mmCIF file of C-alpha atoms in Angstrom:
data_model
loop_
_atom_site.group_PDB
_atom_site.id
_atom_site.type_symbol
_atom_site.label_atom_id
_atom_site.label_comp_id
_atom_site.label_asym_id
_atom_site.label_seq_id
_atom_site.Cartn_x
_atom_site.Cartn_y
_atom_site.Cartn_z
ATOM 1 C CA MET Q 1 14.290 -94.403 15.300
ATOM 2 C CA ARG Q 2 17.708 -94.595 17.176
ATOM 3 C CA THR Q 3 19.523 -93.988 14.040
ATOM 4 C CA THR Q 4 17.623 -90.721 13.213
ATOM 5 C CA LEU Q 5 17.906 -89.320 16.777
ATOM 6 C CA PHE Q 6 21.502 -90.094 16.882
ATOM 7 C CA LEU Q 7 22.102 -87.989 13.685
ATOM 8 C CA CYS Q 8 19.886 -85.314 15.022
ATOM 9 C CA LEU Q 9 22.304 -84.658 18.091
ATOM 10 C CA LEU Q 10 25.332 -85.323 16.012
ATOM 11 C CA THR Q 11 24.572 -82.509 13.533
ATOM 12 C CA GLY Q 12 22.716 -80.405 16.049
ATOM 13 C CA GLY Q 13 19.173 -80.635 14.541
ATOM 14 C CA VAL Q 14 20.030 -79.690 10.909
ATOM 15 C CA THR Q 15 19.629 -83.319 9.894
ATOM 16 C CA CYS Q 16 16.066 -83.348 11.248
ATOM 17 C CA ALA Q 17 15.251 -80.035 10.059
ATOM 18 C CA GLN Q 18 16.122 -81.019 6.277
ATOM 19 C CA THR Q 19 13.885 -84.344 6.417
ATOM 20 C CA PRO Q 20 11.417 -83.883 3.772
ATOM 21 C CA VAL Q 21 8.052 -83.960 4.638
ATOM 22 C CA ARG Q 22 5.978 -86.555 2.577
ATOM 23 C CA ASP Q 23 2.366 -86.720 1.624
ATOM 24 C CA ASN Q 24 -0.496 -87.789 -0.835
ATOM 25 C CA TRP Q 25 -2.555 -85.250 -2.251
ATOM 26 C CA PHE Q 26 -5.654 -85.081 -4.414
ATOM 27 C CA TRP Q 27 -6.908 -82.344 -6.568
ATOM 28 C CA LEU Q 28 -10.397 -82.499 -7.925
ATOM 29 C CA SER Q 29 -11.849 -79.470 -10.243
ATOM 30 C CA ALA Q 30 -14.163 -78.799 -12.960
ATOM 31 C CA GLU Q 31 -14.311 -76.374 -15.544
ATOM 32 C CA VAL Q 32 -16.665 -74.624 -18.190
ATOM 33 C CA ARG Q 33 -15.357 -72.777 -21.040
ATOM 34 C CA LYS Q 34 -17.059 -70.689 -24.096
ATOM 35 C CA GLU Q 35 -15.430 -69.123 -27.203
ATOM 36 C CA VAL Q 36 -17.306 -65.494 -26.981
ATOM 37 C CA VAL Q 37 -15.889 -64.286 -30.023
ATOM 38 C CA LYS Q 38 -13.159 -65.914 -32.265
ATOM 39 C CA ASN Q 39 -9.946 -67.055 -30.727
ATOM 40 C CA LEU Q 40 -11.255 -65.479 -27.207
ATOM 41 C CA VAL Q 41 -12.031 -68.482 -24.814
ATOM 42 C CA VAL Q 42 -13.752 -67.177 -21.256
ATOM 43 C CA ALA Q 43 -13.184 -70.404 -18.592
ATOM 44 C CA VAL Q 44 -14.756 -70.534 -15.129
ATOM 45 C CA ASN Q 45 -12.935 -73.081 -12.683
ATOM 46 C CA ALA Q 46 -13.741 -74.664 -9.590
ATOM 47 C CA GLU Q 47 -11.170 -76.926 -7.306
ATOM 48 C CA ALA Q 48 -10.755 -78.584 -4.336
ATOM 49 C CA ARG Q 49 -7.056 -80.245 -2.992
ATOM 50 C CA LEU Q 50 -7.024 -82.494 -0.234
ATOM 51 C CA ASN Q 51 -4.016 -83.533 1.636
ATOM 52 C CA GLU Q 52 -2.720 -85.789 4.441
ATOM 53 C CA ASN Q 53 -3.402 -88.748 2.383
ATOM 54 C CA TYR Q 54 -6.706 -87.494 0.836
ATOM 55 C CA ARG Q 55 -8.222 -86.937 4.168
ATOM 56 C CA ASN Q 56 -7.991 -83.142 4.877
ATOM 57 C CA VAL Q 57 -9.356 -80.497 2.852
ATOM 58 C CA ARG Q 58 -6.613 -78.428 2.031
ATOM 59 C CA ALA Q 59 -7.689 -75.722 -0.294
ATOM 60 C CA LEU Q 60 -10.861 -74.478 -1.679
ATOM 61 C CA PHE Q 61 -11.070 -71.772 -4.826
ATOM 62 C CA GLY Q 62 -12.400 -70.743 -7.924
ATOM 63 C CA GLU Q 63 -10.888 -69.005 -11.299
ATOM 64 C CA LEU Q 64 -11.722 -67.036 -14.144
ATOM 65 C CA GLU Q 65 -9.370 -67.190 -16.751
ATOM 66 C CA VAL Q 66 -9.744 -65.266 -20.283
ATOM 67 C CA THR Q 67 -7.378 -66.686 -23.246
ATOM 68 C CA TYR Q 68 -6.776 -64.901 -26.555
ATOM 69 C CA LYS Q 69 -4.999 -66.877 -29.339
ATOM 70 C CA VAL Q 70 -2.964 -64.668 -31.265
ATOM 71 C CA ASN Q 71 -1.886 -67.381 -34.067
ATOM 72 C CA LYS Q 72 -1.212 -71.183 -34.027
ATOM 73 C CA TYR Q 73 2.174 -70.284 -32.370
ATOM 74 C CA LEU Q 74 1.428 -67.936 -29.555
ATOM 75 C CA SER Q 75 -1.432 -67.299 -26.985
ATOM 76 C CA GLY Q 76 -1.693 -65.326 -23.788
ATOM 77 C CA SER Q 77 -4.055 -65.243 -20.857
ATOM 78 C CA VAL Q 78 -5.121 -63.669 -17.530
ATOM 79 C CA GLN Q 79 -6.342 -65.602 -14.793
ATOM 80 C CA TYR Q 80 -7.935 -64.454 -11.269
ATOM 81 C CA ARG Q 81 -8.134 -67.096 -8.433
ATOM 82 C CA SER Q 82 -9.858 -66.440 -5.120
ATOM 83 C CA GLY Q 83 -10.693 -68.693 -2.415
ATOM 84 C CA GLY Q 84 -8.957 -70.130 1.098
ATOM 85 C CA ARG Q 85 -6.726 -72.636 2.227
ATOM 86 C CA GLU Q 86 -5.792 -73.984 5.509
ATOM 87 C CA ASN Q 87 -3.400 -72.319 7.574
ATOM 88 C CA ASP Q 88 -3.280 -74.606 10.622
ATOM 89 C CA VAL Q 89 -5.369 -77.599 11.960
ATOM 90 C CA SER Q 90 -8.317 -75.597 12.153
ATOM 91 C CA ASP Q 91 -8.457 -71.943 10.197
ATOM 92 C CA PHE Q 92 -8.514 -70.892 6.803
ATOM 93 C CA VAL Q 93 -6.880 -68.092 5.518
ATOM 94 C CA ARG Q 94 -8.562 -66.236 2.321
ATOM 95 C CA GLY Q 95 -6.361 -65.424 -0.852
ATOM 96 C CA GLN Q 96 -6.274 -63.974 -4.151
ATOM 97 C CA ARG Q 97 -4.305 -64.423 -7.318
ATOM 98 C CA LEU Q 98 -3.639 -62.910 -10.478
ATOM 99 C CA THR Q 99 -1.509 -64.311 -12.956
ATOM 100 C CA GLY Q 100 -0.574 -63.750 -16.323
ATOM 101 C CA PHE Q 101 0.088 -66.776 -19.210
ATOM 102 C CA LEU Q 102 2.310 -66.488 -22.339
ATOM 103 C CA TYR Q 103 2.245 -69.649 -24.300
ATOM 104 C CA GLY Q 104 4.136 -70.566 -26.784
ATOM 105 C CA ARG Q 105 3.511 -73.866 -28.934
ATOM 106 C CA LEU Q 106 5.379 -75.941 -31.544
ATOM 107 C CA LYS Q 107 3.675 -78.797 -33.430
ATOM 108 C CA TYR Q 108 5.645 -81.645 -35.458
ATOM 109 C CA GLU Q 109 3.710 -84.496 -37.048
ATOM 110 C CA ARG Q 110 1.965 -86.114 -33.740
ATOM 111 C CA PHE Q 111 3.894 -84.020 -31.031
ATOM 112 C CA THR Q 112 3.097 -80.835 -29.572
ATOM 113 C CA LEU Q 113 5.863 -78.833 -27.409
ATOM 114 C CA THR Q 114 4.145 -75.944 -25.165
ATOM 115 C CA ASN Q 115 5.968 -73.726 -23.091
ATOM 116 C CA ARG Q 116 3.702 -71.750 -20.334
ATOM 117 C CA LEU Q 117 5.335 -68.777 -18.940
ATOM 118 C CA GLY Q 118 3.495 -66.978 -15.770
ATOM 119 C CA TYR Q 119 3.903 -64.244 -13.363
ATOM 120 C CA PHE Q 120 1.692 -64.107 -10.397
ATOM 121 C CA ARG Q 121 0.877 -62.014 -7.423
ATOM 122 C CA GLN Q 122 -0.802 -63.576 -4.493
ATOM 123 C CA TYR Q 123 -2.324 -62.176 -1.366
ATOM 124 C CA LEU Q 124 -2.751 -64.126 1.603
ATOM 125 C CA THR Q 125 -4.443 -63.138 5.182
ATOM 126 C CA LEU Q 126 -2.192 -63.278 7.786
ATOM 127 C CA GLU Q 127 -4.803 -64.302 10.273
ATOM 128 C CA PRO Q 128 -8.241 -65.291 10.210
ATOM 129 C CA GLY Q 129 -10.372 -62.234 10.650
ATOM 130 C CA SER Q 130 -7.509 -59.625 9.957
ATOM 131 C CA ASP Q 131 -7.158 -57.241 7.173
ATOM 132 C CA ARG Q 132 -3.547 -57.817 7.079
ATOM 133 C CA ILE Q 133 -2.166 -59.344 3.959
ATOM 134 C CA SER Q 134 1.064 -61.274 2.889
ATOM 135 C CA PRO Q 135 1.855 -60.556 -0.845
ATOM 136 C CA GLU Q 136 3.914 -63.104 -2.723
ATOM 137 C CA THR Q 137 5.127 -62.990 -6.306
ATOM 138 C CA TYR Q 138 6.460 -65.946 -8.362
ATOM 139 C CA TRP Q 139 7.546 -66.582 -11.791
ATOM 140 C CA ARG Q 140 6.608 -70.262 -12.952
ATOM 141 C CA ASN Q 141 7.474 -72.013 -15.998
ATOM 142 C CA ARG Q 142 6.184 -75.342 -17.309
ATOM 143 C CA LEU Q 143 7.304 -77.084 -20.617
ATOM 144 C CA GLN Q 144 4.679 -79.734 -21.690
ATOM 145 C CA LEU Q 145 5.145 -82.403 -24.687
ATOM 146 C CA LYS Q 146 1.838 -84.177 -25.854
ATOM 147 C CA PHE Q 147 1.608 -86.829 -28.276
ATOM 148 C CA ASP Q 148 -1.454 -87.491 -30.276
ATOM 149 C CA LEU Q 149 -2.040 -91.328 -29.550
ATOM 150 C CA THR Q 150 -5.430 -91.107 -31.017
ATOM 151 C CA LYS Q 151 -8.082 -88.834 -31.912
ATOM 152 C CA LYS Q 152 -9.145 -88.648 -28.493
ATOM 153 C CA ILE Q 153 -6.317 -89.712 -26.401
ATOM 154 C CA GLU Q 154 -3.119 -87.461 -25.883
ATOM 155 C CA PRO Q 155 -0.684 -88.614 -23.400
ATOM 156 C CA LEU Q 156 1.679 -85.940 -21.785
ATOM 157 C CA VAL Q 157 4.569 -85.084 -19.947
ATOM 158 C CA ALA Q 158 5.767 -81.730 -18.296
ATOM 159 C CA ALA Q 159 8.311 -79.986 -15.979
ATOM 160 C CA GLU Q 160 7.496 -76.922 -14.134
ATOM 161 C CA PHE Q 161 9.262 -74.856 -11.634
ATOM 162 C CA PHE Q 162 8.374 -71.922 -9.341
ATOM 163 C CA TYR Q 163 10.454 -69.006 -8.936
ATOM 164 C CA ARG Q 164 10.160 -66.388 -5.755
ATOM 165 C CA THR Q 165 10.705 -62.974 -5.913
ATOM 166 C CA PHE Q 166 9.672 -61.839 -2.544
ATOM 167 C CA ASP Q 167 11.195 -61.278 0.983
ATOM 168 C CA ASN Q 168 14.648 -61.063 -0.571
ATOM 169 C CA ARG Q 169 14.954 -64.798 -1.447
ATOM 170 C CA ASP Q 170 15.140 -64.820 -5.160
ATOM 171 C CA ARG Q 171 15.165 -68.464 -5.915
ATOM 172 C CA ILE Q 172 13.552 -71.378 -7.219
ATOM 173 C CA ASP Q 173 11.806 -73.087 -4.354
ATOM 174 C CA GLU Q 174 9.668 -75.680 -6.102
ATOM 175 C CA TRP Q 175 9.732 -78.405 -8.971
ATOM 176 C CA ARG Q 176 6.931 -80.110 -10.182
ATOM 177 C CA TYR Q 177 6.899 -83.087 -12.681
ATOM 178 C CA VAL Q 178 3.762 -84.503 -14.622
ATOM 179 C CA ILE Q 179 2.596 -87.504 -16.615
ATOM 180 C CA GLY Q 180 -0.929 -88.028 -17.793
ATOM 181 C CA ALA Q 181 -3.322 -87.685 -20.545
ATOM 182 C CA GLU Q 182 -5.932 -85.478 -22.280
ATOM 183 C CA ILE Q 183 -8.950 -87.632 -23.009
ATOM 184 C CA GLN Q 184 -11.809 -86.499 -25.226
ATOM 185 C CA LEU Q 185 -14.859 -88.213 -23.933
ATOM 186 C CA THR Q 186 -17.473 -86.203 -26.578
ATOM 187 C CA LYS Q 187 -17.302 -83.299 -28.592
ATOM 188 C CA ARG Q 188 -17.699 -81.098 -25.355
ATOM 189 C CA HIS Q 189 -16.690 -83.004 -22.627
ATOM 190 C CA SER Q 190 -13.105 -84.031 -21.514
ATOM 191 C CA VAL Q 191 -11.417 -85.085 -18.536
ATOM 192 C CA LYS Q 192 -7.571 -84.914 -17.583
ATOM 193 C CA PRO Q 193 -6.082 -87.186 -15.180
ATOM 194 C CA LEU Q 194 -2.509 -86.488 -14.184
ATOM 195 C CA PHE Q 195 0.043 -87.758 -11.647
ATOM 196 C CA ILE Q 196 2.202 -84.799 -10.274
ATOM 197 C CA TYR Q 197 5.573 -85.201 -8.262
ATOM 198 C CA ALA Q 198 6.189 -81.973 -6.402
ATOM 199 C CA ARG Q 199 9.305 -81.059 -4.441
ATOM 200 C CA GLN Q 200 10.132 -77.840 -2.539
ATOM 201 C CA VAL Q 201 13.945 -77.126 -3.006
ATOM 202 C CA ASN Q 202 16.283 -74.545 -1.358
ATOM 203 C CA VAL Q 203 14.150 -74.819 2.000
ATOM 204 C CA ARG Q 204 14.978 -75.910 5.306
ATOM 205 C CA ARG Q 205 12.510 -78.767 5.464
ATOM 206 C CA PRO Q 206 11.025 -79.616 1.986
ATOM 207 C CA ASP Q 207 7.553 -80.869 1.080
ATOM 208 C CA VAL Q 208 7.380 -83.637 -1.027
ATOM 209 C CA ARG Q 209 3.851 -84.297 -2.300
ATOM 210 C CA ASN Q 210 2.423 -87.299 -4.659
ATOM 211 C CA ILE Q 211 -0.688 -85.757 -6.116
ATOM 212 C CA LEU Q 212 -3.331 -87.259 -8.114
ATOM 213 C CA SER Q 213 -5.607 -84.995 -10.137
ATOM 214 C CA ILE Q 214 -8.525 -85.018 -12.180
ATOM 215 C CA GLY Q 215 -9.948 -82.254 -14.297
ATOM 216 C CA TYR Q 216 -13.223 -82.052 -16.060
ATOM 217 C CA TYR Q 217 -13.878 -79.958 -18.734
ATOM 218 C CA TYR Q 218 -17.023 -78.916 -20.432
ATOM 219 C CA ALA Q 219 -17.073 -76.600 -23.649
ATOM 220 C CA ILE Q 220 -20.232 -74.813 -24.162
ATOM 221 C CA PRO Q 221 -21.177 -74.830 -27.913
ATOM 222 C CA THR Q 222 -20.761 -71.623 -29.862
ATOM 223 C CA LYS Q 223 -23.723 -70.757 -31.905
ATOM 224 C CA LYS Q 224 -22.945 -70.507 -35.465
ATOM 225 C CA LYS Q 225 -24.336 -67.576 -37.535
ATOM 226 C CA GLU Q 226 -26.791 -69.194 -40.416
ATOM 227 C CA ALA Q 227 -25.892 -68.087 -44.122
ATOM 228 C CA THR Q 228 -28.950 -66.189 -45.662
ATOM 229 C CA ASN Q 229 -29.213 -66.774 -49.412
ATOM 230 C CA LYS Q 230 -29.569 -63.646 -51.029
ATOM 231 C CA THR Q 231 -32.357 -63.201 -54.035
#
């Protein structure tokens, strides 16, 4: 404690200002998806995020995403998110986000390499009850490697960065590193447990988050047209 105080005084507070803020988070989500026509999938997702060592509800939101598979190498999606997140100790601010994703995939034997490039524009209310909004725009890019361990278990690792393009500060301001697995429970039910290490960069006091994430997914069966025999 005394050493930290001495360093703060010696550096004029710069050392303290740059000390990372560390926290443990938990993300819990559930998603329902359906292929409405060939290669076109619609998904609805709800998610809750807890921080402060899993004790505080930090964010609640829902998402609607439409994905189209062009071929086995390329696909794209549009995602809309709406919800709220904690602004301070007592208030939630409303927010909306629109994101476009482009996916590129390469498969070699039991390995699948996926690159997801996304661009999103997010709107957050500046004050509870206010109509004023604060727009934010980001590029994000995630590179993921997945291994087909068995027919039902696919371990994965990934890295992702966020590049901000607003307020005249164009730069990468966060990295995320991921390890986890996709687990197929049944034909329609699956789960995805992940550990995510997230760290802000190029900011005065970066957030460092150890995130445990569990996602549940259900695929609605697609009705197949019965073949009719001609006489």
